[in-house]
Amino acid sequence: MISADMKSEEGDLDEDAINNFTCELGVLSQCDGSATLCNGLTAVLAATFGPVEVRQQRELVDRSSIEVTFRGPHGVEGVEDRRVEQLVRSTLEQCVFAALHPRTAVSVVLNVLETDDLLLLSTCVNAAVLALLDSSLSMKYLPAAVTCVPVGDRVLVNPLPSERQGSSGGSVTAVYDTGSERLVACRTAGQLSAEQLTSCLREARRAAAMVRQLYRRAVAAKFSKEPRDPWAGPSRAEDMPPSWRRLGGQQAGEQSTS
Amino acid sequence: MAADMRAIQPESLYKLHLECEERPDGRKLDAARTTVVTRGGITTADGSAFCRSGHTSVLCGIKAEVCTPATDAPPDRGWVVPNLELPALCHHRFRPGPPSEAAQTASAQLLQLLDASGALDRTQLCIEAGQAVWVLYCDLICLSHDGNVLDVALLALSAALTDLRLPSAEWDATEERLRVKPAQRTPLKLGPLPLAATLAVFDKETLVLDPAGDEEMLCEASVTVAWAGDSMVLLDKTGGCELSLEAMDRCIALSKKRSLELKKLLDCCTQSGEVEKGE
Amino acid sequence: MCAYMWAPPFSAVSTMELLSDQGLRVDGRRAHELRNVECRLGVFGRADGSAYLEQGNTRVLATVYGPHEARAAQRRHDVASINCQYRQAVFSGWERGRRAGGGGDRRAQELGALLQNTLESVVLVELYPRSQIDVYVQVLQADGGTYATCVNAATLALIDAGVALRDYVCACSASVLRDQPLVDLNSLETSGAPELTAALLPRSGRLPLLEMSQRFHVDKLGELLDVAETACRDVHTILNRAVRRHVSARSSEK
């Protein structure tokens, strides 16, 4: 979690700011690429298959067709799931080099392990990008998603539920191209004023650069010769969501407490 | 010659139009199509409205039913269930079949807009806490699709909510049943209703308000901004090309202006109760 | 989510009230009179053909796309294939209808197939081989005689689309109540009396469609068919007048 006033004092990128992120690449063996990303109390597992054969009705002659399937944490599929799929798919369609694989499909499946609803959208986008990195699919750029909540005068980035006290309920999920720092996709929830939106978008742009660091470290951890460990876990085991601990995050918890 | 170009190279023809700052239907870049709102056309529905913007038209009908609230839901709140259909009759590219992704995402957006704007306080829909609440089924049918269905659907939904008259109902505790008087009807008390404006983006910088069907197919990205009073209740830019923050600021300003026009239209319609036409 | 508890009451009306002793029906019509008909062609510019038809309180919208290239499964080498879909809006009836899932419930599919049969008798399909004509009918408000109104609206939409037709198809509903034949039933009368829907090709006098619900004595059938045919010819007069008015308005615009 970072807040606007902390960063302006620091100036440089604050690496502690991505402490709440935990991720691991290549968790599933049967997929072309997979990743688990945990952000605060939200954990998403993304798996990607592709490029694979495409159904005739979805075939595109000049590029690959991106398909996203989203499974929420509970209940029957609803129309809300389609909205998440639409955002993730439209982001990936821009960043993947689809023209290299015509008449194929790239399928991304997102499974939500745990969610606190606010950070779900940004975690899904980031998890999908990590899974595509794991599958070594060519991409034009790396998008990074961040959720910002305006609280009073400040803007909180990826806040935990305990930190959101006093917010009016509005939030902005923004996806930025980490290279050129331009806005790729954006979705708001709740009520916001125009000024709040603009300041959230500015903060999100800065925070997206830190998410890029996350991607670098994730890929470096994948190729490092050290034994595979969950990377840079939160400092306290209690901060990890229960489902993440079941996946193997227990080691980090044990290491940090031992 | 323009007709040939439209068939073979529609993007180039459209770019030529944009260079002259005029669109194929003669509008300026920041001009919306003529919008017509009619309320109360369907007598079998408890509230209805028809909204047409250019060639895009959406009919909304609201039917109210009573149900018992679920055990895990708040006992004193009713439900609103908006559902937008894009049937095969509205455009030749839609085929008969289950709801498309576009229809489902639009339905989800309409529900989010109603919730975020606080236009309808669900406790108004409670008849007897824990026993009987109203469920408002808002069914929207797109009768003709020529781009920008969400804005038109939202306007039709807002107008239908102002037209809605709920029958008076009371819970008889001694007999444990509901007594409804269909002849006595009261309107709902509504907060600021959400109104949306969609802009299409071309060449990463050029913004076009209220895109028509062919513009929607050709655009590189589209941004929808919805306002309820002075608060922004939705900003949705899904994918497409990247946008600078300056362009985003212009989107916000244009959409705010458009939503004020729509609000004036809706207010006139509500007061006069007749067909209202506006730009 | 919840159990359905209440809907607006729809009281069944007894036969005594449907037809008074003076021969007046519940809405003030005589036995042989049709309801007020309003129709408009070309309501939607983007469709190839469209028509909006009101018969009393029943409102129907019909849209035609085509003739266009047929999908592989429906392509026939010598004739056009006609694809009809009948949909009823969920708010169109007094009770909220079940939401149409894939193609709607079975009744909607049956009516769609029936409409296709009816229209195939009148469209000159030999003129459009390997093509497909899509006819979509949407019922916005239902107050009896829905299917007949759909057939009439579909005819108007086909005319607006410029599809070649042998003849008009004009449909009307009819019934017999206490030995008195009635035409163009509304929903109250449909619930209280048996209903016969007939479609007529006015020029040849043939009936491409005859549909009946409930039962009545076979002796009454001849009288009923005569009454229905007369009503269909009245409908034909109204539709014909509307088409001519529309065409002359369009040509005077140009």
mmCIF file of C-alpha atoms in Angstrom, chain C residues 1-242:
data_model
loop_
_atom_site.group_PDB
_atom_site.id
_atom_site.type_symbol
_atom_site.label_atom_id
_atom_site.label_comp_id
_atom_site.label_asym_id
_atom_site.label_seq_id
_atom_site.Cartn_x
_atom_site.Cartn_y
_atom_site.Cartn_z
ATOM 1 C CA MET C 1 -34.270 -15.788 -5.191
ATOM 2 C CA CYS C 2 -37.849 -15.450 -4.177
ATOM 3 C CA ALA C 3 -41.247 -16.965 -4.646
ATOM 4 C CA TYR C 4 -43.671 -15.212 -6.905
ATOM 5 C CA MET C 5 -46.525 -14.005 -4.798
ATOM 6 C CA TRP C 6 -48.734 -11.605 -6.654
ATOM 7 C CA ALA C 7 -49.567 -10.416 -10.099
ATOM 8 C CA PRO C 8 -52.259 -8.024 -11.293
ATOM 9 C CA PRO C 9 -55.575 -9.834 -11.023
ATOM 10 C CA PHE C 10 -56.975 -11.098 -14.270
ATOM 11 C CA SER C 11 -60.538 -11.963 -13.605
ATOM 12 C CA ALA C 12 -62.200 -14.407 -15.917
ATOM 13 C CA VAL C 13 -65.255 -12.763 -17.374
ATOM 14 C CA SER C 14 -68.399 -14.794 -17.763
ATOM 15 C CA THR C 15 -70.016 -15.176 -21.165
ATOM 16 C CA MET C 16 -72.962 -13.102 -20.065
ATOM 17 C CA GLU C 17 -70.767 -10.051 -19.721
ATOM 18 C CA LEU C 18 -68.759 -10.602 -22.919
ATOM 19 C CA LEU C 19 -71.783 -9.991 -25.093
ATOM 20 C CA SER C 20 -74.588 -7.872 -23.785
ATOM 21 C CA ASP C 21 -78.215 -8.292 -24.762
ATOM 22 C CA GLN C 22 -77.976 -5.281 -27.036
ATOM 23 C CA GLY C 23 -75.230 -7.035 -28.945
ATOM 24 C CA LEU C 24 -72.403 -4.911 -27.585
ATOM 25 C CA ARG C 25 -69.082 -6.362 -26.502
ATOM 26 C CA VAL C 26 -67.013 -5.364 -23.487
ATOM 27 C CA ASP C 27 -65.244 -2.609 -25.417
ATOM 28 C CA GLY C 28 -68.402 -1.308 -27.061
ATOM 29 C CA ARG C 29 -67.968 -2.963 -30.448
ATOM 30 C CA ARG C 30 -70.553 -4.883 -32.402
ATOM 31 C CA ALA C 31 -70.006 -8.543 -33.107
ATOM 32 C CA HIS C 32 -68.641 -8.070 -36.634
ATOM 33 C CA GLU C 33 -66.537 -4.971 -36.001
ATOM 34 C CA LEU C 34 -62.758 -4.974 -35.957
ATOM 35 C CA ARG C 35 -60.730 -3.049 -33.426
ATOM 36 C CA ASN C 36 -59.066 0.184 -34.351
ATOM 37 C CA VAL C 37 -56.099 -0.507 -36.626
ATOM 38 C CA GLU C 38 -53.065 1.785 -36.841
ATOM 39 C CA CYS C 39 -50.134 0.851 -38.981
ATOM 40 C CA ARG C 40 -46.910 2.430 -40.088
ATOM 41 C CA LEU C 41 -44.388 1.116 -42.560
ATOM 42 C CA GLY C 42 -40.704 1.842 -42.632
ATOM 43 C CA VAL C 43 -40.384 2.737 -38.963
ATOM 44 C CA PHE C 44 -36.726 1.742 -38.739
ATOM 45 C CA GLY C 45 -34.381 3.004 -41.364
ATOM 46 C CA ARG C 46 -31.628 0.466 -40.753
ATOM 47 C CA ALA C 47 -33.697 -2.651 -41.417
ATOM 48 C CA ASP C 48 -34.515 -3.669 -44.974
ATOM 49 C CA GLY C 49 -38.200 -3.564 -44.139
ATOM 50 C CA SER C 50 -40.128 -2.796 -40.990
ATOM 51 C CA ALA C 51 -43.704 -2.232 -39.909
ATOM 52 C CA TYR C 52 -45.520 -1.355 -36.729
ATOM 53 C CA LEU C 53 -49.111 -2.484 -36.323
ATOM 54 C CA GLU C 54 -51.663 -1.851 -33.595
ATOM 55 C CA GLN C 55 -54.960 -3.662 -33.455
ATOM 56 C CA GLY C 56 -56.731 -2.242 -30.439
ATOM 57 C CA ASN C 57 -54.268 -2.681 -27.581
ATOM 58 C CA THR C 58 -52.207 -5.345 -29.285
ATOM 59 C CA ARG C 59 -48.995 -3.834 -30.600
ATOM 60 C CA VAL C 60 -46.563 -5.668 -32.798
ATOM 61 C CA LEU C 61 -43.355 -4.699 -34.523
ATOM 62 C CA ALA C 62 -42.079 -6.673 -37.507
ATOM 63 C CA THR C 63 -38.669 -6.360 -39.131
ATOM 64 C CA VAL C 64 -37.354 -7.988 -42.292
ATOM 65 C CA TYR C 65 -33.705 -8.446 -43.202
ATOM 66 C CA GLY C 66 -33.044 -9.731 -46.653
ATOM 67 C CA PRO C 67 -32.946 -11.260 -49.077
ATOM 68 C CA HIS C 68 -29.305 -11.757 -48.184
ATOM 69 C CA GLU C 69 -26.764 -14.519 -48.448
ATOM 70 C CA ALA C 70 -27.980 -17.637 -46.737
ATOM 71 C CA ARG C 71 -25.995 -19.399 -44.068
ATOM 72 C CA ALA C 72 -24.603 -22.710 -45.293
ATOM 73 C CA ALA C 73 -27.041 -24.814 -43.305
ATOM 74 C CA GLN C 74 -30.071 -23.018 -44.684
ATOM 75 C CA ARG C 75 -28.976 -22.489 -48.239
ATOM 76 C CA ARG C 76 -31.227 -24.032 -50.869
ATOM 77 C CA HIS C 77 -30.076 -23.998 -54.456
ATOM 78 C CA ASP C 78 -33.368 -23.109 -56.106
ATOM 79 C CA VAL C 79 -35.408 -21.112 -53.629
ATOM 80 C CA ALA C 80 -34.948 -18.650 -50.786
ATOM 81 C CA SER C 81 -35.289 -19.895 -47.237
ATOM 82 C CA ILE C 82 -37.457 -17.907 -44.884
ATOM 83 C CA ASN C 83 -36.436 -17.699 -41.259
ATOM 84 C CA CYS C 84 -39.044 -16.412 -38.826
ATOM 85 C CA GLN C 85 -38.734 -15.634 -35.172
ATOM 86 C CA TYR C 86 -41.593 -14.724 -32.874
ATOM 87 C CA ARG C 87 -40.794 -13.018 -29.598
ATOM 88 C CA GLN C 88 -43.077 -11.661 -26.964
ATOM 89 C CA ALA C 89 -41.721 -8.949 -24.676
ATOM 90 C CA VAL C 90 -41.710 -9.973 -21.033
ATOM 91 C CA PHE C 91 -43.840 -6.974 -20.127
ATOM 92 C CA SER C 92 -46.352 -7.471 -22.921
ATOM 93 C CA GLY C 93 -48.911 -9.538 -21.085
ATOM 94 C CA TRP C 94 -50.761 -9.011 -17.854
ATOM 95 C CA GLU C 95 -48.502 -11.493 -16.141
ATOM 96 C CA ARG C 96 -44.809 -11.102 -16.552
ATOM 97 C CA GLY C 97 -43.748 -13.633 -19.146
ATOM 98 C CA ARG C 98 -40.881 -15.993 -18.738
ATOM 99 C CA ARG C 99 -37.744 -14.501 -20.138
ATOM 100 C CA ALA C 100 -36.885 -15.932 -23.530
ATOM 101 C CA GLY C 101 -33.688 -17.905 -23.227
ATOM 102 C CA GLY C 102 -32.322 -19.290 -26.477
ATOM 103 C CA GLY C 103 -35.147 -19.093 -28.938
ATOM 104 C CA GLY C 104 -37.883 -18.538 -26.457
ATOM 105 C CA ASP C 105 -40.271 -21.035 -25.005
ATOM 106 C CA ARG C 106 -41.959 -23.701 -27.021
ATOM 107 C CA ARG C 107 -45.030 -21.647 -27.826
ATOM 108 C CA ALA C 108 -42.844 -18.947 -29.356
ATOM 109 C CA GLN C 109 -40.996 -21.518 -31.424
ATOM 110 C CA GLU C 110 -44.251 -23.059 -32.571
ATOM 111 C CA LEU C 111 -45.601 -19.673 -33.616
ATOM 112 C CA GLY C 112 -42.367 -18.902 -35.420
ATOM 113 C CA ALA C 113 -42.648 -22.120 -37.406
ATOM 114 C CA LEU C 114 -46.308 -21.401 -38.117
ATOM 115 C CA LEU C 115 -45.444 -17.937 -39.368
ATOM 116 C CA GLN C 116 -42.790 -19.394 -41.631
ATOM 117 C CA ASN C 117 -45.306 -21.799 -43.163
ATOM 118 C CA THR C 118 -47.782 -18.998 -43.695
ATOM 119 C CA LEU C 119 -45.289 -16.690 -45.354
ATOM 120 C CA GLU C 120 -43.793 -19.412 -47.540
ATOM 121 C CA SER C 121 -47.147 -19.712 -49.256
ATOM 122 C CA VAL C 122 -47.077 -16.108 -50.365
ATOM 123 C CA VAL C 123 -43.441 -15.089 -50.926
ATOM 124 C CA LEU C 124 -42.134 -15.743 -54.438
ATOM 125 C CA VAL C 125 -39.171 -17.714 -53.169
ATOM 126 C CA GLU C 126 -38.171 -18.891 -56.633
ATOM 127 C CA LEU C 127 -36.959 -15.400 -57.419
ATOM 128 C CA TYR C 128 -34.261 -15.483 -54.720
ATOM 129 C CA PRO C 129 -32.325 -18.749 -54.903
ATOM 130 C CA ARG C 130 -29.540 -19.403 -52.389
ATOM 131 C CA SER C 131 -30.771 -16.485 -50.273
ATOM 132 C CA GLN C 132 -32.356 -16.091 -46.906
ATOM 133 C CA ILE C 133 -35.093 -13.765 -45.743
ATOM 134 C CA ASP C 134 -35.247 -13.138 -41.986
ATOM 135 C CA VAL C 135 -38.565 -12.038 -40.538
ATOM 136 C CA TYR C 136 -38.527 -11.039 -36.867
ATOM 137 C CA VAL C 137 -41.728 -10.274 -35.054
ATOM 138 C CA GLN C 138 -41.704 -8.656 -31.617
ATOM 139 C CA VAL C 139 -44.904 -8.344 -29.608
ATOM 140 C CA LEU C 140 -44.754 -5.214 -27.471
ATOM 141 C CA GLN C 141 -48.202 -5.417 -25.948
ATOM 142 C CA ALA C 142 -50.573 -8.374 -26.107
ATOM 143 C CA ASP C 143 -54.319 -7.979 -25.834
ATOM 144 C CA GLY C 144 -55.726 -10.871 -27.822
ATOM 145 C CA GLY C 145 -55.424 -11.716 -31.494
ATOM 146 C CA THR C 146 -51.654 -11.569 -31.155
ATOM 147 C CA TYR C 147 -50.814 -14.087 -33.811
ATOM 148 C CA ALA C 148 -53.136 -12.546 -36.362
ATOM 149 C CA THR C 149 -51.569 -9.146 -35.771
ATOM 150 C CA CYS C 150 -48.126 -10.680 -36.215
ATOM 151 C CA VAL C 151 -49.063 -12.122 -39.586
ATOM 152 C CA ASN C 152 -50.438 -8.778 -40.740
ATOM 153 C CA ALA C 153 -47.355 -6.925 -39.494
ATOM 154 C CA ALA C 154 -45.046 -9.422 -41.201
ATOM 155 C CA THR C 155 -46.875 -8.888 -44.493
ATOM 156 C CA LEU C 156 -46.471 -5.140 -44.233
ATOM 157 C CA ALA C 157 -42.796 -5.466 -43.365
ATOM 158 C CA LEU C 158 -42.207 -7.733 -46.366
ATOM 159 C CA ILE C 159 -43.903 -5.188 -48.604
ATOM 160 C CA ASP C 160 -41.754 -2.439 -47.117
ATOM 161 C CA ALA C 161 -38.652 -4.514 -47.784
ATOM 162 C CA GLY C 162 -39.631 -4.899 -51.402
ATOM 163 C CA VAL C 163 -39.779 -8.682 -51.300
ATOM 164 C CA ALA C 164 -41.926 -10.069 -54.135
ATOM 165 C CA LEU C 165 -45.238 -11.410 -52.858
ATOM 166 C CA ARG C 166 -48.061 -13.223 -54.580
ATOM 167 C CA ASP C 167 -50.682 -11.573 -52.478
ATOM 168 C CA TYR C 168 -51.316 -10.032 -49.081
ATOM 169 C CA VAL C 169 -51.734 -12.361 -46.116
ATOM 170 C CA CYS C 170 -54.437 -10.967 -43.885
ATOM 171 C CA ALA C 171 -55.306 -12.693 -40.657
ATOM 172 C CA CYS C 172 -57.996 -12.285 -38.076
ATOM 173 C CA SER C 173 -59.342 -14.144 -35.095
ATOM 174 C CA ALA C 174 -62.945 -15.216 -34.728
ATOM 175 C CA SER C 175 -65.164 -17.022 -32.294
ATOM 176 C CA VAL C 176 -68.741 -17.912 -31.621
ATOM 177 C CA LEU C 177 -70.506 -16.962 -28.424
ATOM 178 C CA ARG C 178 -74.055 -17.977 -27.678
ATOM 179 C CA ASP C 179 -74.618 -18.612 -31.396
ATOM 180 C CA GLN C 180 -73.328 -15.178 -32.292
ATOM 181 C CA PRO C 181 -70.092 -15.083 -34.277
ATOM 182 C CA LEU C 182 -67.524 -12.522 -33.109
ATOM 183 C CA VAL C 183 -64.381 -11.265 -34.844
ATOM 184 C CA ASP C 184 -61.101 -9.811 -33.621
ATOM 185 C CA LEU C 185 -61.134 -10.975 -30.031
ATOM 186 C CA ASN C 186 -59.361 -9.157 -27.248
ATOM 187 C CA SER C 187 -57.733 -10.928 -24.330
ATOM 188 C CA LEU C 188 -60.831 -10.932 -22.135
ATOM 189 C CA GLU C 189 -62.860 -12.597 -24.851
ATOM 190 C CA THR C 190 -60.073 -15.084 -25.607
ATOM 191 C CA SER C 191 -60.167 -16.331 -22.047
ATOM 192 C CA GLY C 192 -63.936 -16.748 -22.152
ATOM 193 C CA ALA C 193 -64.582 -18.211 -25.606
ATOM 194 C CA PRO C 194 -62.878 -20.588 -28.083
ATOM 195 C CA GLU C 195 -60.725 -18.812 -30.657
ATOM 196 C CA LEU C 196 -60.117 -19.519 -34.323
ATOM 197 C CA THR C 197 -57.346 -17.704 -36.171
ATOM 198 C CA ALA C 198 -57.535 -17.670 -39.942
ATOM 199 C CA ALA C 199 -55.296 -16.123 -42.562
ATOM 200 C CA LEU C 200 -56.548 -15.355 -46.048
ATOM 201 C CA LEU C 201 -55.004 -14.603 -49.437
ATOM 202 C CA PRO C 202 -57.613 -12.103 -50.676
ATOM 203 C CA ARG C 203 -57.060 -12.502 -54.378
ATOM 204 C CA SER C 204 -57.378 -16.246 -54.531
ATOM 205 C CA GLY C 205 -59.572 -16.649 -51.495
ATOM 206 C CA ARG C 206 -57.321 -19.394 -50.104
ATOM 207 C CA LEU C 207 -56.582 -19.942 -46.459
ATOM 208 C CA PRO C 208 -52.892 -20.670 -45.776
ATOM 209 C CA LEU C 209 -53.465 -20.827 -42.025
ATOM 210 C CA LEU C 210 -56.195 -22.057 -39.758
ATOM 211 C CA GLU C 211 -55.498 -22.411 -36.071
ATOM 212 C CA MET C 212 -57.950 -23.155 -33.333
ATOM 213 C CA SER C 213 -57.887 -23.452 -29.588
ATOM 214 C CA GLN C 214 -60.442 -25.013 -27.255
ATOM 215 C CA ARG C 215 -63.475 -26.505 -28.922
ATOM 216 C CA PHE C 216 -66.815 -25.742 -30.394
ATOM 217 C CA HIS C 217 -69.361 -27.670 -32.406
ATOM 218 C CA VAL C 218 -68.431 -28.629 -35.969
ATOM 219 C CA ASP C 219 -71.766 -27.275 -37.293
ATOM 220 C CA LYS C 220 -70.539 -23.818 -36.445
ATOM 221 C CA LEU C 221 -67.380 -24.159 -38.522
ATOM 222 C CA GLY C 222 -68.867 -23.061 -41.846
ATOM 223 C CA GLU C 223 -70.413 -19.924 -40.399
ATOM 224 C CA LEU C 224 -67.237 -19.147 -38.532
ATOM 225 C CA LEU C 225 -65.083 -19.462 -41.630
ATOM 226 C CA ASP C 226 -67.373 -17.122 -43.540
ATOM 227 C CA VAL C 227 -67.224 -14.558 -40.777
ATOM 228 C CA ALA C 228 -63.456 -14.876 -40.515
ATOM 229 C CA GLU C 229 -63.050 -14.483 -44.267
ATOM 230 C CA THR C 230 -65.108 -11.312 -44.268
ATOM 231 C CA ALA C 231 -63.057 -9.929 -41.408
ATOM 232 C CA CYS C 232 -59.826 -10.790 -43.217
ATOM 233 C CA ARG C 233 -61.041 -8.941 -46.292
ATOM 234 C CA ASP C 234 -61.755 -5.921 -44.095
ATOM 235 C CA VAL C 235 -58.229 -6.146 -42.740
ATOM 236 C CA HIS C 236 -56.961 -6.354 -46.299
ATOM 237 C CA THR C 237 -58.732 -3.126 -47.193
ATOM 238 C CA ILE C 238 -57.101 -1.345 -44.273
ATOM 239 C CA LEU C 239 -53.615 -2.699 -44.996
ATOM 240 C CA ASN C 240 -53.887 -1.957 -48.690
ATOM 241 C CA ARG C 241 -54.866 1.617 -47.983
ATOM 242 C CA ALA C 242 -51.933 2.019 -45.596
#
